[in-house]
Short mmCIF file of C-alpha atoms in Angstrom, two decimals:
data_model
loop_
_atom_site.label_atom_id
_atom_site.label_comp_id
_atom_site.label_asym_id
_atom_site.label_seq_id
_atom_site.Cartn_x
_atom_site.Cartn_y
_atom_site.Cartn_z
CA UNK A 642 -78.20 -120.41 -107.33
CA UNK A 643 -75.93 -118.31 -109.63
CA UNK A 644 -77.52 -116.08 -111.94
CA UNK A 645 -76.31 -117.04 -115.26
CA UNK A 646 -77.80 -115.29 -118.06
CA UNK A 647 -80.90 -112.72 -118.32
CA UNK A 648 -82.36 -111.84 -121.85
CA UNK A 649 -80.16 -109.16 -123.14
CA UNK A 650 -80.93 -106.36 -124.87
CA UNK A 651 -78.89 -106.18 -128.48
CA UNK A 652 -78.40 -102.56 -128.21
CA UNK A 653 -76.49 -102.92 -124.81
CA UNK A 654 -74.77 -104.67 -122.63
CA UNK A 655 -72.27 -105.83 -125.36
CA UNK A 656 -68.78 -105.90 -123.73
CA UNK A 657 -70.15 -107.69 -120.63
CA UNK A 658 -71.52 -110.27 -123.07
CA UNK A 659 -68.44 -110.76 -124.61
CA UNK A 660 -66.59 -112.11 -121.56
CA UNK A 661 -69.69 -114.17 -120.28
CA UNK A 662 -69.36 -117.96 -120.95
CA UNK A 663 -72.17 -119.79 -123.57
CA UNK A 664 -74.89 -120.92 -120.89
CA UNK A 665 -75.99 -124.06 -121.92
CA UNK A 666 -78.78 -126.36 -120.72
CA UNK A 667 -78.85 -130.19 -121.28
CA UNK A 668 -81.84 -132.56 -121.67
CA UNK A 669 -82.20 -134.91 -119.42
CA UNK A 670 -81.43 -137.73 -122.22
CA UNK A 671 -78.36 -135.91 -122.69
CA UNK A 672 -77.26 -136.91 -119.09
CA UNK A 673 -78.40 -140.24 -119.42
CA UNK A 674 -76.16 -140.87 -122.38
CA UNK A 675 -73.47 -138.49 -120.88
CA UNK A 676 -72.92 -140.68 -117.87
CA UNK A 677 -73.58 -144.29 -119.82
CA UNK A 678 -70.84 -146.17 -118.87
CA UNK A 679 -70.49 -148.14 -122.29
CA UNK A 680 -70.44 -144.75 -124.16
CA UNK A 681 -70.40 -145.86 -127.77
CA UNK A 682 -67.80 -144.12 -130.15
CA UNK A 683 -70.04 -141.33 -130.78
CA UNK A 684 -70.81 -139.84 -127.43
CA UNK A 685 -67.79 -140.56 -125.89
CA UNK A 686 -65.71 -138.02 -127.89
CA UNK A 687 -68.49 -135.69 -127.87
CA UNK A 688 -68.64 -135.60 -123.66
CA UNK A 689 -64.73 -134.86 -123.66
CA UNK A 690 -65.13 -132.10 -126.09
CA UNK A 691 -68.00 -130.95 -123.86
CA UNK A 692 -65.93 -130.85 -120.74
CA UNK A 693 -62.68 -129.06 -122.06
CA UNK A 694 -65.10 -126.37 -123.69
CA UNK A 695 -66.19 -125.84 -119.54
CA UNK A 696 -62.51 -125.69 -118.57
CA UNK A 697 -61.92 -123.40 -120.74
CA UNK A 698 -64.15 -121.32 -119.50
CA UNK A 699 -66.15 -121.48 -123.30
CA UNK A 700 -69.61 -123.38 -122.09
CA UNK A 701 -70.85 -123.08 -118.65
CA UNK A 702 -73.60 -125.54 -117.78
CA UNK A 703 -77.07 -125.27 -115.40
CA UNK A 704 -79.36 -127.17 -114.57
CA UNK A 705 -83.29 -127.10 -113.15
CA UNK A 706 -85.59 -128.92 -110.69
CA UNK A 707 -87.03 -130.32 -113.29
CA UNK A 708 -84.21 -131.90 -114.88
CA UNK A 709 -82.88 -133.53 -111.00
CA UNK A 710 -86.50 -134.71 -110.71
CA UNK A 711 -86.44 -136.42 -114.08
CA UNK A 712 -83.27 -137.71 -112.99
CA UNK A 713 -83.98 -138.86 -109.76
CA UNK A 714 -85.52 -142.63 -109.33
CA UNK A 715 -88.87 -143.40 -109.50
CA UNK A 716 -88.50 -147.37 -108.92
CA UNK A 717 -85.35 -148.77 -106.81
CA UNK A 718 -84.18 -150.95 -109.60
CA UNK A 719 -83.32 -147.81 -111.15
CA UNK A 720 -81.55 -146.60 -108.65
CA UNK A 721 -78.23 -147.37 -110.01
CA UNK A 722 -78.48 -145.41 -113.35
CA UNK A 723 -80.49 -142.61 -111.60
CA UNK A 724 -77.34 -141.89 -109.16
CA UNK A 725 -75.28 -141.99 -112.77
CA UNK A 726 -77.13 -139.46 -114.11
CA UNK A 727 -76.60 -137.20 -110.80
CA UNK A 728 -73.26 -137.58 -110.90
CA UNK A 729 -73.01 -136.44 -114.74
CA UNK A 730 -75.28 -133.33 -113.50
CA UNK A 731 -72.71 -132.50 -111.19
CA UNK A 732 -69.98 -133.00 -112.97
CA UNK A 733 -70.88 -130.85 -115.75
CA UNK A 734 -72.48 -128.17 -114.04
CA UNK A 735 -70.60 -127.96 -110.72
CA UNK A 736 -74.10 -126.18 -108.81
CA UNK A 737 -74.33 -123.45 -111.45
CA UNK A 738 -78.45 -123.78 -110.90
CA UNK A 739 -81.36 -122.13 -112.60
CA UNK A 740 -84.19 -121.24 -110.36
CA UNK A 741 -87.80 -123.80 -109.97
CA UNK A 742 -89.87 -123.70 -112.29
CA UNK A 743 -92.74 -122.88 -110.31
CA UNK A 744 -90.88 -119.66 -109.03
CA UNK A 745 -90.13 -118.80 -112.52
CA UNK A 746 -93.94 -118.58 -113.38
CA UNK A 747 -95.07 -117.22 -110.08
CA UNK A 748 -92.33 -114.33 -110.62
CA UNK A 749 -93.53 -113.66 -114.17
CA UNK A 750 -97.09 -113.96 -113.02
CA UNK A 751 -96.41 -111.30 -110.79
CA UNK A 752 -95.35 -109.12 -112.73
CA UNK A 753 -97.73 -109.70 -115.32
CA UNK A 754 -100.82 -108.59 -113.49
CA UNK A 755 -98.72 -105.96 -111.37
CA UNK A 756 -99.18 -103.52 -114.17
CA UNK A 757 -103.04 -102.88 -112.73
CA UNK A 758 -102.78 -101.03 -109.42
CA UNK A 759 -104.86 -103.58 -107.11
CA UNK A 760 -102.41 -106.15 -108.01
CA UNK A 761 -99.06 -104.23 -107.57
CA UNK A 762 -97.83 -105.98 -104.26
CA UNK A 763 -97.19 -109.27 -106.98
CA UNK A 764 -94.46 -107.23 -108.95
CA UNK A 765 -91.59 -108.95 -106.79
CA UNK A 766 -91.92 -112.51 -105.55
CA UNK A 767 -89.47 -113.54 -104.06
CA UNK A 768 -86.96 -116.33 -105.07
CA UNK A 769 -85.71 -119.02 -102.69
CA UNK A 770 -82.30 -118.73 -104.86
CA UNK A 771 -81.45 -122.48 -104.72
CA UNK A 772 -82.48 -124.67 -107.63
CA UNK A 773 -85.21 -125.58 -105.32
CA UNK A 774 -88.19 -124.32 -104.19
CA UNK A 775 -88.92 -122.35 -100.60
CA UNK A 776 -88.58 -124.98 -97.68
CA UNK A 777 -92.11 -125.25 -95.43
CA UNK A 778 -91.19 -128.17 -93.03
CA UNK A 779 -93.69 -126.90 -89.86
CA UNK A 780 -96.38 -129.41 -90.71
CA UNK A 781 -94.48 -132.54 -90.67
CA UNK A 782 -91.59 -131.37 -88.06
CA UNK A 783 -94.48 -130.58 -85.76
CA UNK A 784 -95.21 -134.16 -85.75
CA UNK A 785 -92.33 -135.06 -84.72
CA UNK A 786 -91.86 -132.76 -81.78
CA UNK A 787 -95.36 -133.99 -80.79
CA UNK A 788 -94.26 -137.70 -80.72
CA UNK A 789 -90.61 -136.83 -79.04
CA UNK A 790 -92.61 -135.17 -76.33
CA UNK A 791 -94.76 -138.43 -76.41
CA UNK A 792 -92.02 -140.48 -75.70
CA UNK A 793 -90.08 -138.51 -73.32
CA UNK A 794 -93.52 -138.85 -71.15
CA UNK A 795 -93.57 -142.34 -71.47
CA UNK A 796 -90.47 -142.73 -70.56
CA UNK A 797 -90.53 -140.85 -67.60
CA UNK A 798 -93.55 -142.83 -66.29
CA UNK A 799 -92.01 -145.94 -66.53
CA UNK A 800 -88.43 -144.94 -65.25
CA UNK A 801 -89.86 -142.87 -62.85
CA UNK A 802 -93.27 -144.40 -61.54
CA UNK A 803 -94.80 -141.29 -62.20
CA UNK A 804 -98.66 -141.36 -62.10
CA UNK A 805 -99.91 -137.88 -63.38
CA UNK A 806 -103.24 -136.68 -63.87
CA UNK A 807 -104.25 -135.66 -67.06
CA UNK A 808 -104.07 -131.94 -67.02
CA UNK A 809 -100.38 -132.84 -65.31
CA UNK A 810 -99.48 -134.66 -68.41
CA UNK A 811 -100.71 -131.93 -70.77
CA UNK A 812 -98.84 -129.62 -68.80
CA UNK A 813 -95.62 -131.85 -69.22
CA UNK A 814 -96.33 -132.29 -72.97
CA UNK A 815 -96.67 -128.29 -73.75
CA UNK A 816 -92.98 -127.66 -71.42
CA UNK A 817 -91.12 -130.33 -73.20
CA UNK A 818 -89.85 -128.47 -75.97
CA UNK A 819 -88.66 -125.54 -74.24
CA UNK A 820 -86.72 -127.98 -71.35
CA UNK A 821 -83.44 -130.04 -71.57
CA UNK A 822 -83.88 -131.45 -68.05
CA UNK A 823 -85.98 -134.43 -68.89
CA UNK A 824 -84.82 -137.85 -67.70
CA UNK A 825 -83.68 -140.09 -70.62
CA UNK A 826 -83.50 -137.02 -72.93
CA UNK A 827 -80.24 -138.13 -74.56
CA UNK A 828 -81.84 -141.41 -76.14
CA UNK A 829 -84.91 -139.44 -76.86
CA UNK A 830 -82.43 -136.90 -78.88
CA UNK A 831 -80.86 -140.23 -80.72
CA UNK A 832 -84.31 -141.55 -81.61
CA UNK A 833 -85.82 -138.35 -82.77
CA UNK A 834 -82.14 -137.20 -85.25
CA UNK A 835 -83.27 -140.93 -86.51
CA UNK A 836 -87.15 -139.83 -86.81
CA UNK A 837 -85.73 -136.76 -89.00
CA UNK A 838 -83.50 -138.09 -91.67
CA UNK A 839 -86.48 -140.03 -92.33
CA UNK A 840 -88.12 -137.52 -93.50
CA UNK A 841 -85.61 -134.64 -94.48
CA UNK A 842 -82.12 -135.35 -96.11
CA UNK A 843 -80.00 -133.79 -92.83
CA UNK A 844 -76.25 -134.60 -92.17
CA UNK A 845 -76.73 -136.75 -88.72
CA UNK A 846 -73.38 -135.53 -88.37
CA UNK A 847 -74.22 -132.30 -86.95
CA UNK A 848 -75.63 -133.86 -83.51
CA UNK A 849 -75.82 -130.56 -81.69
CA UNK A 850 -77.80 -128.39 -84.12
CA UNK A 851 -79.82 -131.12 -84.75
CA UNK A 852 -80.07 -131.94 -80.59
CA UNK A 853 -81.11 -128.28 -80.43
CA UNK A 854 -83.65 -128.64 -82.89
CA UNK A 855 -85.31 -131.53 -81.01
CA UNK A 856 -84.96 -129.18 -77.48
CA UNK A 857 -86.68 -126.41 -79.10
CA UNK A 858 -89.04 -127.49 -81.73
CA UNK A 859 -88.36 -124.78 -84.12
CA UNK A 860 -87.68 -125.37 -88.04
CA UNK A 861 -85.95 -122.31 -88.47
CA UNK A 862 -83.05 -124.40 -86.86
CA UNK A 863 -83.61 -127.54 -88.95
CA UNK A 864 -83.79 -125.61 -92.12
CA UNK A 865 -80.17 -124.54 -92.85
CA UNK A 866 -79.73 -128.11 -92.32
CA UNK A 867 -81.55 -129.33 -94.98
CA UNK A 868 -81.01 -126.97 -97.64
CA UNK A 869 -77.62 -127.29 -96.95
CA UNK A 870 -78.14 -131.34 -97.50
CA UNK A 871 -80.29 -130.36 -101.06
CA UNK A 872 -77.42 -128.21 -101.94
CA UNK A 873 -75.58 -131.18 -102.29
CA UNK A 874 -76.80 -133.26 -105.33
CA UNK A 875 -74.80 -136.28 -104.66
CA UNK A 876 -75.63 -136.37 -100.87
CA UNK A 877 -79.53 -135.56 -101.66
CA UNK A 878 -80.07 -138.38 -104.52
CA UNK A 879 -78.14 -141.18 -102.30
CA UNK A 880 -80.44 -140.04 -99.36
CA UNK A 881 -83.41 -140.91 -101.73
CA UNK A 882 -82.50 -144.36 -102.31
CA UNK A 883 -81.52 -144.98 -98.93
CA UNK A 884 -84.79 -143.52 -97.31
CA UNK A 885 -87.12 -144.87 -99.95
CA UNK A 886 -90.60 -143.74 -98.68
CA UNK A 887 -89.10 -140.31 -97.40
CA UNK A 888 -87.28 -139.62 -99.78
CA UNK A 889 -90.25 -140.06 -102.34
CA UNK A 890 -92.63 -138.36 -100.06
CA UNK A 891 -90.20 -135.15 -99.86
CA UNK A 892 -89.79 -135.49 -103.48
CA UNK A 893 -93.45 -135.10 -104.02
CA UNK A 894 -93.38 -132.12 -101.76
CA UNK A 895 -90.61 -130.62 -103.64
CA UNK A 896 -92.33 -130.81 -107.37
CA UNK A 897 -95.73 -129.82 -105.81
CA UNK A 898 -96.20 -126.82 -107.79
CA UNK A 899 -94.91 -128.48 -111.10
CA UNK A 900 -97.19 -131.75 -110.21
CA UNK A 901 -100.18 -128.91 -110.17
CA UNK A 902 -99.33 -127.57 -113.60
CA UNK A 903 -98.92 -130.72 -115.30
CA UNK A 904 -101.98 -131.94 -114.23
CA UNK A 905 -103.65 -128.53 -115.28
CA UNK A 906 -102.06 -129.37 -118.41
CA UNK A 907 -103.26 -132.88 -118.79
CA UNK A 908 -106.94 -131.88 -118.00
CA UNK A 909 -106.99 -129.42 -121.24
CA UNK A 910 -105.31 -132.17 -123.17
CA UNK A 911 -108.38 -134.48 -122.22
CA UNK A 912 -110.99 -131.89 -122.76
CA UNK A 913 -109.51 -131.41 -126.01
CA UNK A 914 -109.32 -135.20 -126.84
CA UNK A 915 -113.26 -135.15 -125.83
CA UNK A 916 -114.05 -132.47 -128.05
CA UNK A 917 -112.12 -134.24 -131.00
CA UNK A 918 -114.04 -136.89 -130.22
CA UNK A 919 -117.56 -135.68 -130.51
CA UNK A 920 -116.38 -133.71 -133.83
CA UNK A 921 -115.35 -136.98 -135.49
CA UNK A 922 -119.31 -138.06 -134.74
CA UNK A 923 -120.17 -135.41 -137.22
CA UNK A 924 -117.16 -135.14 -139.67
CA UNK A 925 -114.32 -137.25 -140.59
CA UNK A 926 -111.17 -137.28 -139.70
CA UNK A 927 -109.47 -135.69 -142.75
CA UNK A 928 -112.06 -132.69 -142.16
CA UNK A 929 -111.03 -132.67 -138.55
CA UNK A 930 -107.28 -132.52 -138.95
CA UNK A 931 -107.77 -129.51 -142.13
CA UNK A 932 -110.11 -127.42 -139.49
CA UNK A 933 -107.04 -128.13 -136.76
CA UNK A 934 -104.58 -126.37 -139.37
CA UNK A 935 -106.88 -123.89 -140.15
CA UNK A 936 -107.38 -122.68 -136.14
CA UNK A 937 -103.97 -123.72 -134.83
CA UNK A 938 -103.05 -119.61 -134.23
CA UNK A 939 -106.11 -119.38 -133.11
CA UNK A 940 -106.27 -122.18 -130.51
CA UNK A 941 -102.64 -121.12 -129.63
CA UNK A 942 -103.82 -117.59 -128.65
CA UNK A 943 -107.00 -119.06 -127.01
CA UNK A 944 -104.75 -120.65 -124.55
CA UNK A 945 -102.03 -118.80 -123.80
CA UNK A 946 -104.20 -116.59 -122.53
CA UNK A 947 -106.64 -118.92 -121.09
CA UNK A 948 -103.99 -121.26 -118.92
CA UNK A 949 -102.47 -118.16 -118.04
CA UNK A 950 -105.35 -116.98 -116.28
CA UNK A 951 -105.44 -120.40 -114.34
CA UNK A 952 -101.97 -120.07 -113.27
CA UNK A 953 -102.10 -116.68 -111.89
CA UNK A 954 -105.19 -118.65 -109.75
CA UNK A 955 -102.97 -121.62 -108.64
CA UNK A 956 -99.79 -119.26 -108.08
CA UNK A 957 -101.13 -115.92 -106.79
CA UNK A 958 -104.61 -117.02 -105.96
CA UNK A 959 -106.09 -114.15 -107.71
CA UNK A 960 -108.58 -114.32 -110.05
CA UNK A 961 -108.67 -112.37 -112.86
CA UNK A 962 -110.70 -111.59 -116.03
CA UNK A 963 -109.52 -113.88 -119.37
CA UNK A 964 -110.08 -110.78 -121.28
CA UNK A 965 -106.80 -110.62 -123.26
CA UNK A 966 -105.40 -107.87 -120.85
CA UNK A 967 -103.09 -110.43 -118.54
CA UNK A 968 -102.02 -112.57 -121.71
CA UNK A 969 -98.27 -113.77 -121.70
CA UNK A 970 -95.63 -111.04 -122.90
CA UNK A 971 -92.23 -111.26 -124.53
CA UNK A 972 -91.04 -108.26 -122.82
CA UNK A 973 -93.14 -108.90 -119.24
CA UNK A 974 -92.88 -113.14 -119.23
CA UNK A 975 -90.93 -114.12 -121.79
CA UNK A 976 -90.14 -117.51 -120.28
CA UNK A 977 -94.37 -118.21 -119.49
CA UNK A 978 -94.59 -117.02 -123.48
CA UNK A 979 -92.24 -119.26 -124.52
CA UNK A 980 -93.67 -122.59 -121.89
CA UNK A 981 -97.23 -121.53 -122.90
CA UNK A 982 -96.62 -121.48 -126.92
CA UNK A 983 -95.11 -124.72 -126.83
CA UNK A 984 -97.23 -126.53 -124.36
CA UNK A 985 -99.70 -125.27 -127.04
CA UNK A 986 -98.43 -126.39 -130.05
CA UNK A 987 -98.16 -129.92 -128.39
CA UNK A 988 -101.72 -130.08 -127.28
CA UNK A 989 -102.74 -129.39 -130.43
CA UNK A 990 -100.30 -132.09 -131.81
CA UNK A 991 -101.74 -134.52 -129.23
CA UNK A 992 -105.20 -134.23 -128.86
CA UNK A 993 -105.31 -134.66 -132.74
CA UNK A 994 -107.29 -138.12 -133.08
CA UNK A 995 -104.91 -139.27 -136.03
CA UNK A 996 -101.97 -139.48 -135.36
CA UNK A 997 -101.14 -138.56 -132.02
CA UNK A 998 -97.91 -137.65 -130.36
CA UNK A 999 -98.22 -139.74 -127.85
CA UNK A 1000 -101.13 -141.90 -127.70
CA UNK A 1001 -100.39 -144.29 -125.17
CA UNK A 1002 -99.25 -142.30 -122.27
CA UNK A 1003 -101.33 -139.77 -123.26
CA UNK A 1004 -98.15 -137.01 -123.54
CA UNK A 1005 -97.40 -136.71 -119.98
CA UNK A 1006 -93.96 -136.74 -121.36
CA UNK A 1007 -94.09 -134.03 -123.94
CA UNK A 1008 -96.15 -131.62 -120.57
CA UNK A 1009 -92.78 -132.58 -118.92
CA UNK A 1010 -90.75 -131.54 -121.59
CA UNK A 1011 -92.59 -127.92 -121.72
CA UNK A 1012 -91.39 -127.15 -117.83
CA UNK A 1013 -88.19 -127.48 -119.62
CA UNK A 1014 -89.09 -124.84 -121.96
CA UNK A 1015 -89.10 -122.52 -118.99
CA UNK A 1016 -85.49 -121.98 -119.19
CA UNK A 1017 -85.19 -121.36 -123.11
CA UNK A 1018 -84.99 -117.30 -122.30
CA UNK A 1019 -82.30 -118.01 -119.34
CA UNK A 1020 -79.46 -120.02 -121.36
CA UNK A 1021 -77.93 -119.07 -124.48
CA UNK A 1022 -77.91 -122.75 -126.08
CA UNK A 1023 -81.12 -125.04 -125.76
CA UNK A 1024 -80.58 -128.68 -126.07
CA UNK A 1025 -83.78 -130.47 -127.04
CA UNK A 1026 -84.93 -133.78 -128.76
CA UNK A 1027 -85.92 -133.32 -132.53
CA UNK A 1028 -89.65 -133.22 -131.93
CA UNK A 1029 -89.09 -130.34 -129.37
CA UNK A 1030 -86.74 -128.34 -131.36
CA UNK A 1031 -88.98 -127.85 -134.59
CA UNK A 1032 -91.83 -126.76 -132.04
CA UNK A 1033 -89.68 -124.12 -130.92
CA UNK A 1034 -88.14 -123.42 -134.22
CA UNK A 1035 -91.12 -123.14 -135.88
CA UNK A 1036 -93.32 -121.32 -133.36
CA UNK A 1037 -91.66 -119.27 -130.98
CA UNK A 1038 -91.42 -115.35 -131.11
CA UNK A 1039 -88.19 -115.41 -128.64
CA UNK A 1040 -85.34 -116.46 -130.91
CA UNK A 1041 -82.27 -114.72 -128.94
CA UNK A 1042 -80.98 -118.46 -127.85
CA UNK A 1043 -79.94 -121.49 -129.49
CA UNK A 1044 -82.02 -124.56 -129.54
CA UNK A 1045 -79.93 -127.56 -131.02
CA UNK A 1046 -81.32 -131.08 -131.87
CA UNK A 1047 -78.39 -132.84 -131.31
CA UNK A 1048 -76.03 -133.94 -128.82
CA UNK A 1049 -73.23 -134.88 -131.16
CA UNK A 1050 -73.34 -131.45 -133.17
CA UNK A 1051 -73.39 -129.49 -129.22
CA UNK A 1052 -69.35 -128.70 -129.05
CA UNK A 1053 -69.44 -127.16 -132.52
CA UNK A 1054 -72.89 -124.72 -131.87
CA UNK A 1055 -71.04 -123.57 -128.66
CA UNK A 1056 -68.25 -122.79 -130.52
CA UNK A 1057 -69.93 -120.91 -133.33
CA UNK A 1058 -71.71 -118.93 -130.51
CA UNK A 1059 -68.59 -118.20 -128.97
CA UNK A 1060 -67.14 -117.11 -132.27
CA UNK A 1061 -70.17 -114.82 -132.70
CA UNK A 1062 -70.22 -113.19 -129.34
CA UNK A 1063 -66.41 -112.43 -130.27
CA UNK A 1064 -67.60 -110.32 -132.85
CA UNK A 1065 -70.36 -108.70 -130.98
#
């Protein structure tokens, strides 16, 4: 994971600026249309235009866990496209990766509630410095060492004739990891590599590390495998689709902490849509949409501060007091500030009884969109879909990067930004 771009401060910094290509971050649409292979006359030109602008070293491009998840397939009819889209990702952006989004807010978290003593050990959390998130595979690996040892035993009795008591067998079962002696091992060794790229995109390729793994059970020697394997977009995406099951189940794993925001999210936006409701028993709708535009700072504020409490509880496990003391900071968390303000402004948008912004899916899409949002401090140029960009025109303190609302217009913005850091 490269680190592209920190917020700058105007007053410094200027000449290193100058020579630092326009970071730019693409929505997921973007790739989509980007790697369409019937490009209509509009986008083709554009996508060109786009790529010469990287050779030249103008526009670099990064992208995010949550833009491969959004990417990645979530039916295997769709597989086809999905790959598409991974292969524009790659193209364009050549690994230059942003870090997850749930490191992002546990980092900023940290820090945030690091300025009281008690909490100071949070100042630094650590990042995994890939584009995703730290690795945990003991649970899962340990059943497979369990049922490798299983069927080493088994095979042993029946090879061998071997009638052991039980304590004999438990005693066998706890020394198979550690010994490379048993009989039929080397099948056992086939069986398990097959067992593990299953569950974890590995290169089978790599027979002895992987061998070793299976001899002595421990995921520190699995793990350089894998990340390696995640490293590679291509590789990871086609593992997916070929290991359907696993690869959705590791996928899962993967987003965890994002899964646990949204759905944070999405409760607030039904408690919200329930206390709509009950006004509308009382007034009507007209009144209820003037009172909205009448609190909307208000309600912003309320939650900012409120969800931020509730994600210093998921992501540090500390609770602490929603007294206005830990509430988001441009100079502290500017990318939290700049997630939580929008996420507001959409809640507020969608909870609305009339006219929702998303009534049938009840916005999941737009909560997605503000894990995007994450990475608006990070880039220099912001490419979002029209309903996104006048949120974050409109309401956002942090206005050192670009957002642009169109594709088509992208080449000439990072051009114009270019132009303007020339004359920094």
């Amino acid at each position: 994971m490269a680190k592209l771009r920190e917020p700058v401060d105007p007053m410094h910094g200027c000449e290193e600026v100058m020579h630092r290509p326009i970071v730019v971050y693409l929505d997921s649409q973007d790739f989509s249309r980007l790697s369409d292979a019937k490009m209509d006359a509009s986008i083709s030109p554009v996508r060109d235009k786009l790529l010469e602008l990287k050779r030249e070293g103008i526009a670099r491009f990064a992208f995010s866990d949550v833009l491969v998840y959004e990417c990645l397939p979530v039916k295997p009819e769709d597989a086809a496209l999905s790959l598409k889209r991974i292969e524009s990702i790659v193209e364009f952006c050549d690994g230059q990766s942003l870090p997850p989004a749930s490191e992002v807010i546990r980092s900023e978290l940290g820090l945030l509630i690091s300025q009281e003593g008690k909490y100071s050990k949070f100042a630094n959390q650590p990042f995994s410095g890939h584009w995703f998130p730290k690795l945990d595979l003991t649970s899962e690996t340990r059943d497979v060492e369990r049922n490798a040892a299983k069927t080493a035993f088994s095979n042993l009795k029946e090879t061998m004739g071997l009638s052991l008591s039980r304590n004999e067998r438990r005693a066998f079962l706890k020394k198979f990891k550690s010994s490379n002696k048993a009989d039929g091992y080397s099948s056992l060794a086939s069986q398990g590599m097959s067992d593990l790229a299953s569950l974890y995109p590995i290169d089978l390729s790599d027979k002895h590390l992987l061998a070793e793994y299976l001899r002595c059970g421990n995921s520190r020697v699995l793990l350089p495998l894998v990340e390696k394997s995640l490293g590679d977009l291509l590789f990871f995406s086609r593992w997916c689709v070929d290991n359907w099951d696993g690869g959705q189940k590791f996928v899962r794993s993967l987003r965890s902490g994002n899964d646990q925001t949204k759905a944070s999210l999405i409760r607030f936006y039904e408690h919200m849509k329930e206390v709509n409701g009950r006004a509308l028993e009382v007034i009507s709708e007209r009144e209820l949409s003037s009172m909205l535009a009448d609190k909307i700072e208000e309600m912003r504020d309320w939650f900012v501060s409120s969800f931020a409490a509730i994600q210093i509880k998921n992501f540090l496990g500390v609770d602490v007091p929603n007294d206005g003391r830990f509430r988001p900071s441009l100079v502290k968390t500017p990318a939290v500030l700049s997630w939580l303000e929008f996420t507001a402004a959409v809640l507020v948008r969608s909870a609305a009884v009339a006219h929702p912004r998303n009534p049938h899916k009840k916005s999941h899409s737009d909560f997605a969109d503000s894990m995007h949002v994450l990475y608006l401090p990070r880039v220099d140029i912001f490419r979002a879909d029209r309903f996104t960009s006048q949120i974050l025109e409109g309401s956002l303190s942090f206005q050192s990067t670009v957002v642009e609302p169109s594709l088509e217009k992208l080449p000439e913005t990072i051009h114009r930004a270019w132009d303007r850091r020339g004359a920094c």
